[in-house]
Tab-separated table of C-alpha atoms in Angstrom:
chain	number	residue	atom	x	y	z
A	899	UNK	CA	51.899	141.612	101.564
A	900	UNK	CA	50.004	138.817	103.293
A	901	UNK	CA	48.736	139.906	106.709
A	902	UNK	CA	49.082	137.379	109.534
A	903	UNK	CA	45.917	135.563	110.524
A	904	UNK	CA	44.026	136.851	113.558
A	905	UNK	CA	41.921	134.415	115.598
A	906	UNK	CA	39.725	137.332	116.694
A	907	UNK	CA	37.369	139.430	114.630
A	908	UNK	CA	34.950	142.215	115.366
A	909	UNK	CA	31.966	142.352	113.047
A	910	UNK	CA	30.609	145.893	112.871
A	911	UNK	CA	27.197	146.590	111.345
A	912	UNK	CA	27.351	149.845	109.363
A	913	UNK	CA	23.609	150.004	108.767
A	914	UNK	CA	22.879	149.475	112.468
A	915	UNK	CA	25.230	152.365	113.275
A	916	UNK	CA	23.499	154.628	110.768
A	917	UNK	CA	20.060	153.476	111.923
A	918	UNK	CA	20.930	154.344	115.507
A	919	UNK	CA	22.055	157.838	114.473
A	920	UNK	CA	18.900	158.374	112.436
A	921	UNK	CA	16.724	157.445	115.421
A	922	UNK	CA	18.706	159.742	117.708
A	923	UNK	CA	18.435	162.501	115.117
A	924	UNK	CA	14.675	162.031	114.958
A	925	UNK	CA	14.479	162.145	118.758
A	926	UNK	CA	16.568	165.334	118.704
A	927	UNK	CA	13.728	167.118	116.938
A	928	UNK	CA	14.833	170.402	115.386
A	929	UNK	CA	18.301	170.139	116.966
A	930	UNK	CA	21.261	168.992	114.910
A	931	UNK	CA	22.392	165.527	115.997
A	932	UNK	CA	26.136	165.119	116.336
A	933	UNK	CA	28.278	162.136	117.271
A	934	UNK	CA	30.899	161.499	119.932
A	935	UNK	CA	33.665	159.489	118.271
A	936	UNK	CA	36.268	159.844	121.025
A	937	UNK	CA	38.277	156.852	122.272
A	938	UNK	CA	38.573	155.601	118.686
A	939	UNK	CA	34.830	155.661	118.189
A	940	UNK	CA	34.201	153.975	121.560
A	941	UNK	CA	36.517	151.174	120.456
A	942	UNK	CA	34.718	150.565	117.174
A	943	UNK	CA	36.928	152.716	114.919
A	944	UNK	CA	36.721	156.509	114.729
A	945	UNK	CA	37.566	157.056	111.067
A	946	UNK	CA	35.165	154.402	109.817
A	947	UNK	CA	32.447	155.678	112.142
A	948	UNK	CA	32.921	159.260	110.975
A	949	UNK	CA	32.693	158.314	107.299
A	950	UNK	CA	29.553	156.237	107.754
A	951	UNK	CA	27.749	158.784	109.909
A	952	UNK	CA	28.711	161.584	107.554
A	953	UNK	CA	27.038	159.569	104.779
A	954	UNK	CA	23.925	159.425	106.956
A	955	UNK	CA	23.925	163.201	107.405
A	956	UNK	CA	25.881	163.844	110.614
A	957	UNK	CA	27.835	167.108	110.513
A	958	UNK	CA	29.089	167.569	114.087
A	959	UNK	CA	31.691	165.285	115.642
A	960	UNK	CA	33.410	165.277	119.042
A	961	UNK	CA	36.741	163.849	120.218
A	962	UNK	CA	38.734	164.195	123.415
A	963	UNK	CA	42.254	165.222	122.391
A	964	UNK	CA	44.102	166.999	119.609
A	965	UNK	CA	45.861	163.756	118.772
A	966	UNK	CA	42.471	162.184	118.061
A	967	UNK	CA	41.498	165.235	116.012
A	968	UNK	CA	44.647	165.095	113.886
A	969	UNK	CA	43.918	161.522	112.857
A	970	UNK	CA	40.397	162.445	111.721
A	971	UNK	CA	40.894	165.745	109.916
A	972	UNK	CA	41.846	164.144	106.565
A	973	UNK	CA	38.442	162.442	106.334
A	974	UNK	CA	36.334	165.194	107.938
A	975	UNK	CA	35.036	166.714	104.704
A	976	UNK	CA	32.659	169.615	105.347
A	977	UNK	CA	31.749	168.460	108.862
A	978	UNK	CA	32.937	170.116	112.075
A	979	UNK	CA	35.067	168.618	114.812
A	980	UNK	CA	35.276	169.727	118.463
A	981	UNK	CA	37.990	168.773	120.962
A	982	UNK	CA	36.280	168.280	124.301
A	983	UNK	CA	39.267	168.700	126.614
A	984	UNK	CA	40.046	172.154	125.334
A	985	UNK	CA	43.486	173.535	124.657
A	986	UNK	CA	46.532	173.243	126.896
A	987	UNK	CA	49.864	174.992	126.504
A	988	UNK	CA	51.239	171.950	124.691
A	989	UNK	CA	48.362	171.974	122.199
A	990	UNK	CA	48.177	175.615	121.300
A	991	UNK	CA	50.223	175.582	118.082
A	992	UNK	CA	48.306	172.640	116.721
A	993	UNK	CA	44.982	174.143	117.798
A	994	UNK	CA	45.448	177.503	116.090
A	995	UNK	CA	46.347	175.830	112.794
A	996	UNK	CA	43.614	173.203	112.949
A	997	UNK	CA	40.110	173.124	111.493
A	998	UNK	CA	38.940	171.574	114.759
A	999	UNK	CA	37.536	173.792	117.525
A	1000	UNK	CA	38.571	173.666	121.173
A	1001	UNK	CA	35.888	173.275	123.820
A	1002	UNK	CA	37.161	175.730	126.432
A	1003	UNK	CA	36.700	174.412	129.973
A	1004	UNK	CA	38.743	176.635	132.271
A	1005	UNK	CA	39.521	180.316	132.704
A	1006	UNK	CA	43.145	179.708	131.691
A	1007	UNK	CA	42.001	177.962	128.499
A	1008	UNK	CA	39.781	180.958	127.700
A	1009	UNK	CA	42.640	183.394	128.233
A	1010	UNK	CA	44.977	181.209	126.199
A	1011	UNK	CA	42.543	181.103	123.285
A	1012	UNK	CA	41.896	184.843	123.443
A	1013	UNK	CA	45.644	185.448	123.227
A	1014	UNK	CA	46.287	183.324	120.145
A	1015	UNK	CA	42.943	182.359	118.600
A	1016	UNK	CA	42.633	185.633	116.681
A	1017	UNK	CA	38.865	185.564	116.903
A	1018	UNK	CA	38.531	182.030	115.554
A	1019	UNK	CA	35.427	180.108	116.700
A	1020	UNK	CA	35.502	177.956	119.790
A	1021	UNK	CA	33.050	176.012	121.918
A	1022	UNK	CA	32.628	176.565	125.659
A	1023	UNK	CA	31.691	174.086	128.393
A	1024	UNK	CA	29.889	175.324	131.513
A	1025	UNK	CA	29.597	173.195	134.637
A	1026	UNK	CA	26.016	173.092	135.885
A	1027	UNK	CA	26.510	170.588	138.692
A	1028	UNK	CA	28.556	167.627	137.508
A	1029	UNK	CA	31.795	169.095	138.863
A	1030	UNK	CA	33.925	167.545	136.201
A	1031	UNK	CA	34.876	169.837	133.306
A	1032	UNK	CA	33.609	173.328	132.628
A	1033	UNK	CA	33.650	176.924	133.765
A	1034	UNK	CA	31.819	177.658	136.997
A	1035	UNK	CA	28.632	179.733	136.682
A	1036	UNK	CA	30.498	182.600	138.347
A	1037	UNK	CA	33.303	182.473	135.806
A	1038	UNK	CA	30.867	182.184	132.898
A	1039	UNK	CA	28.887	185.203	134.067
A	1040	UNK	CA	31.859	187.383	134.973
A	1041	UNK	CA	32.579	188.770	131.527
A	1042	UNK	CA	35.391	186.239	131.019
A	1043	UNK	CA	33.799	185.080	127.756
A	1044	UNK	CA	33.393	188.549	126.271
A	1045	UNK	CA	34.981	188.793	122.854
A	1046	UNK	CA	34.901	185.057	122.087
A	1047	UNK	CA	33.220	183.719	118.967
A	1048	UNK	CA	31.311	180.852	120.605
A	1049	UNK	CA	30.032	178.323	118.135
A	1050	UNK	CA	28.398	176.091	120.756
A	1051	UNK	CA	27.762	176.688	124.450
A	1052	UNK	CA	27.634	173.330	126.236
A	1053	UNK	CA	27.008	171.646	129.528
A	1054	UNK	CA	26.767	167.969	130.494
A	1055	UNK	CA	24.083	166.094	132.421
A	1056	UNK	CA	25.226	163.973	135.353
A	1057	UNK	CA	22.129	161.796	135.796
A	1058	UNK	CA	20.398	161.686	132.411
A	1059	UNK	CA	20.097	157.905	132.590
A	1060	UNK	CA	17.849	158.335	135.654
A	1061	UNK	CA	14.633	160.256	136.316
A	1062	UNK	CA	16.480	162.526	138.700
A	1063	UNK	CA	15.592	165.987	139.919
A	1064	UNK	CA	19.175	166.951	139.130
A	1065	UNK	CA	18.356	166.862	135.409
A	1066	UNK	CA	15.845	169.659	135.838
A	1067	UNK	CA	18.190	171.638	138.074
A	1068	UNK	CA	21.001	171.391	135.551
A	1069	UNK	CA	18.747	172.374	132.674
A	1070	UNK	CA	17.496	175.392	134.603
A	1071	UNK	CA	21.012	176.494	135.452
A	1072	UNK	CA	22.078	176.072	131.834
A	1073	UNK	CA	19.173	178.129	130.491
A	1074	UNK	CA	19.844	180.886	133.004
A	1075	UNK	CA	23.501	181.146	132.052
A	1076	UNK	CA	22.882	180.821	128.315
A	1077	UNK	CA	20.526	183.780	128.324
A	1078	UNK	CA	23.443	186.161	128.894
A	1079	UNK	CA	26.133	184.443	126.767
A	1080	UNK	CA	25.966	184.898	122.979
A	1081	UNK	CA	26.508	181.580	121.195
A	1082	UNK	CA	25.567	180.050	117.875
A	1083	UNK	CA	24.013	176.946	119.419
A	1084	UNK	CA	23.262	175.443	122.816
A	1085	UNK	CA	24.086	171.807	123.598
A	1086	UNK	CA	23.225	169.793	126.714
A	1087	UNK	CA	22.056	166.284	125.791
A	1088	UNK	CA	24.081	163.107	125.361
A	1089	UNK	CA	22.413	159.797	124.372
A	1090	UNK	CA	20.422	159.568	127.596
A	1091	UNK	CA	19.659	163.276	127.538
A	1092	UNK	CA	18.084	162.948	124.100
A	1093	UNK	CA	15.700	160.386	125.587
A	1094	UNK	CA	14.579	162.943	128.208
A	1095	UNK	CA	12.691	164.817	125.494
A	1096	UNK	CA	12.615	168.113	123.649
A	1097	UNK	CA	13.231	170.249	126.743
A	1098	UNK	CA	16.825	168.972	126.732
A	1099	UNK	CA	17.794	168.919	123.061
A	1100	UNK	CA	18.250	172.680	122.395
A	1101	UNK	CA	20.185	173.279	119.131
A	1102	UNK	CA	22.737	170.449	119.132
A	1103	UNK	CA	22.843	166.972	120.702
A	1104	UNK	CA	25.968	164.906	121.357
A	1105	UNK	CA	25.114	161.175	121.447
A	1106	UNK	CA	27.814	158.583	122.021
A	1107	UNK	CA	26.861	155.272	123.627
A	1108	UNK	CA	23.576	154.759	121.784
A	1109	UNK	CA	25.271	155.145	118.401
A	1110	UNK	CA	27.236	151.978	119.081
A	1111	UNK	CA	24.372	149.852	120.387
A	1112	UNK	CA	24.130	150.974	124.005
A	1113	UNK	CA	20.696	151.477	125.525
A	1114	UNK	CA	20.972	154.445	127.927
A	1115	UNK	CA	17.293	154.580	128.975
A	1116	UNK	CA	14.112	152.578	128.491
A	1117	UNK	CA	12.897	154.957	125.760
A	1118	UNK	CA	15.661	153.610	123.505
A	1119	UNK	CA	14.725	149.950	123.955
A	1120	UNK	CA	13.648	148.404	120.672
A	1121	UNK	CA	14.977	151.382	118.717
A	1122	UNK	CA	18.736	150.972	119.153
A	1123	UNK	CA	20.330	148.122	117.213
A	1124	UNK	CA	23.399	146.067	118.117
A	1125	UNK	CA	26.444	147.291	116.202
A	1126	UNK	CA	29.379	145.204	117.481
A	1127	UNK	CA	29.722	141.405	117.486
A	1128	UNK	CA	33.032	139.910	118.667
A	1129	UNK	CA	33.946	136.462	117.374
A	1130	UNK	CA	36.764	134.142	118.429
A	1131	UNK	CA	38.169	130.933	117.031
A	1132	UNK	CA	38.229	127.688	118.958
A	1133	UNK	CA	41.810	126.823	119.935
A	1134	UNK	CA	40.954	123.404	121.317
A	1135	UNK	CA	37.986	121.187	122.024
A	1136	UNK	CA	38.261	118.925	125.038
A	1137	UNK	CA	36.222	116.669	127.307
A	1138	UNK	CA	36.265	116.896	131.088
A	1139	UNK	CA	35.001	114.360	133.603
A	1140	UNK	CA	33.104	114.729	136.853
A	1141	UNK	CA	35.454	116.244	139.421
A	1142	UNK	CA	37.641	118.054	136.869
A	1143	UNK	CA	38.100	121.799	137.326
A	1144	UNK	CA	38.522	124.529	134.711
A	1145	UNK	CA	40.802	127.552	134.669
A	1146	UNK	CA	42.706	129.532	137.261
A	1147	UNK	CA	41.830	128.910	140.912
A	1148	UNK	CA	39.523	126.045	139.901
A	1149	UNK	CA	36.415	128.198	140.231
A	1150	UNK	CA	34.379	125.656	138.221
A	1151	UNK	CA	34.305	121.961	139.063
A	1152	UNK	CA	32.300	119.622	136.872
A	1153	UNK	CA	29.563	117.533	138.451
A	1154	UNK	CA	29.381	115.391	135.322
A	1155	UNK	CA	31.128	114.956	131.992
A	1156	UNK	CA	31.178	118.032	129.732
A	1157	UNK	CA	32.441	119.080	126.316
A	1158	UNK	CA	34.395	122.340	126.290
A	1159	UNK	CA	35.547	124.701	123.570
A	1160	UNK	CA	38.528	126.858	124.490
A	1161	UNK	CA	38.237	130.235	122.754
A	1162	UNK	CA	41.077	132.494	121.697
A	1163	UNK	CA	39.805	135.484	123.677
A	1164	UNK	CA	40.355	136.900	127.147
A	1165	UNK	CA	40.623	140.015	129.228
A	1166	UNK	CA	43.474	141.351	127.089
A	1167	UNK	CA	40.844	141.617	124.351
A	1168	UNK	CA	38.260	143.398	126.479
A	1169	UNK	CA	36.430	140.198	127.353
A	1170	UNK	CA	36.995	140.907	131.022
A	1171	UNK	CA	36.960	138.716	134.104
A	1172	UNK	CA	33.454	139.857	134.961
A	1173	UNK	CA	32.268	137.360	132.341
A	1174	UNK	CA	33.757	134.466	134.350
A	1175	UNK	CA	30.909	132.025	134.963
A	1176	UNK	CA	28.343	134.543	133.684
A	1177	UNK	CA	29.088	135.206	130.019
A	1178	UNK	CA	27.878	133.161	127.086
A	1179	UNK	CA	28.470	132.521	123.409
A	1180	UNK	CA	25.996	131.994	120.600
A	1181	UNK	CA	26.005	128.411	119.367
A	1182	UNK	CA	23.361	127.651	116.797
A	1183	UNK	CA	20.034	128.854	118.139
A	1184	UNK	CA	21.066	128.740	121.791
A	1185	UNK	CA	23.788	129.927	124.141
A	1186	UNK	CA	26.861	128.154	125.505
A	1187	UNK	CA	27.856	129.355	128.989
A	1188	UNK	CA	31.334	130.491	130.005
A	1189	UNK	CA	32.761	128.088	132.582
A	1190	UNK	CA	35.658	128.872	134.876
A	1191	UNK	CA	37.609	132.083	135.015
A	1192	UNK	CA	38.311	134.211	131.951
A	1193	UNK	CA	42.080	134.501	131.578
A	1194	UNK	CA	44.264	136.877	129.587
A	1195	UNK	CA	43.938	135.130	126.233
A	1196	UNK	CA	41.586	132.179	126.733
A	1197	UNK	CA	37.979	131.542	127.718
A	1198	UNK	CA	36.217	128.172	128.088
A	1199	UNK	CA	32.601	127.585	127.088
A	1200	UNK	CA	30.489	124.465	127.572
A	1201	UNK	CA	29.427	123.023	124.194
A	1202	UNK	CA	27.628	119.820	125.210
A	1203	UNK	CA	24.864	120.627	122.732
A	1204	UNK	CA	27.172	121.450	119.811
A	1205	UNK	CA	28.951	118.280	118.676
A	1206	UNK	CA	29.650	119.874	115.296
A	1207	UNK	CA	32.075	122.489	116.667
A	1208	UNK	CA	35.749	121.721	116.101
A	1209	UNK	CA	39.126	123.394	116.446
A	1210	UNK	CA	39.317	126.423	114.151
A	1211	UNK	CA	35.569	127.122	114.087
A	1212	UNK	CA	34.360	130.638	114.886
A	1213	UNK	CA	32.080	131.406	117.820
A	1214	UNK	CA	30.229	134.671	118.465
A	1215	UNK	CA	30.277	136.010	122.014
A	1216	UNK	CA	27.003	137.417	123.304
A	1217	UNK	CA	27.807	141.125	123.252
A	1218	UNK	CA	24.402	142.735	123.120
A	1219	UNK	CA	25.405	145.617	125.358
A	1220	UNK	CA	22.533	145.672	127.888
A	1221	UNK	CA	22.625	141.907	128.407
A	1222	UNK	CA	26.436	141.743	128.393
A	1223	UNK	CA	26.460	144.510	131.007
A	1224	UNK	CA	24.112	142.471	133.190
A	1225	UNK	CA	26.295	139.380	132.757
A	1226	UNK	CA	29.590	141.043	133.583
A	1227	UNK	CA	28.724	143.857	135.975
A	1228	UNK	CA	30.526	146.257	133.622
A	1229	UNK	CA	28.966	149.395	132.197
A	1230	UNK	CA	28.009	149.418	128.542
A	1231	UNK	CA	30.683	152.081	128.034
A	1232	UNK	CA	33.406	149.853	129.490
A	1233	UNK	CA	32.365	146.929	127.321
A	1234	UNK	CA	32.930	148.970	124.170
A	1235	UNK	CA	36.002	150.993	125.041
A	1236	UNK	CA	38.034	148.061	126.407
A	1237	UNK	CA	37.850	146.095	123.147
A	1238	UNK	CA	41.467	145.338	122.313
A	1239	UNK	CA	43.619	145.811	119.233
A	1240	UNK	CA	43.956	142.132	118.378
A	1241	UNK	CA	40.585	141.993	116.624
A	1242	UNK	CA	40.404	142.179	112.878
A	1243	UNK	CA	37.644	144.751	112.446
A	1244	UNK	CA	35.227	143.855	109.655
A	1245	UNK	CA	32.684	146.474	108.587
A	1246	UNK	CA	29.585	145.284	106.788
């Protein structure tokens, strides 16, 4: 069967992914370094990410839902898989028959697992100040967890990407609670938390963003490599004159003659409107700026300095995550997880 041509492709650097995990593992010290592969591996591809990181030595993986877990179990091998959102009533039958472990977040989830888990291992999340998921300190210390086989006791830092006093408060609260709760391992640090140093790594770290090329803190600069490079084909090349406008609402008006390349990419592909007038594409050894507003399927770039580009040629968008974040005003997380399904994903 001949697959239809796609004018979009996502080039994914396997060695950069593995290199990023190895650096995070080194920074984790004696702690095991896991990998968050939720949201389809942050938009990169969960199965492919799992296989490549397992080759590098990763043995602990994290997803959000049981649906995500089911898709990954066939390629899990000897590694472990945790489901971060725990176990609801609708999930319980799948959870008790699965190799994956629930991360219990609420008192009702704990009671549900005690009733049907038959002593099988679980993970537990404790809230130490983020007020998102997790048992309250009172619940965790009440005896609620008695009788559970806790593989990993977790919490999550709210401000690890900043030098905030809250990091120390959360760590202190976590240590205090963990001292009275038997668990195989303790886990607090995400990508940014790993960069905070050995006080935060405990027995297991859970990086996500930095695996895929995100730079969560300055300590990671120069150590984290770009993993994802989106490329789009030129649909049309055209010339505009002084006074001509480009795109919806005529947000760009030419002061002189320009050469444009219209790319087959837009906000439906995760190249969002924040790149309007601020994004850029790599052309030769320089950059071609985005002009006008990014639309659903099309983006215009100025290619005055690239007379060789023609219809059908491929152009790489500048998607180095820190710089693309600065261009668009989007977080590095959003840039990855909004990548659409129309890309042909090519792993090197």
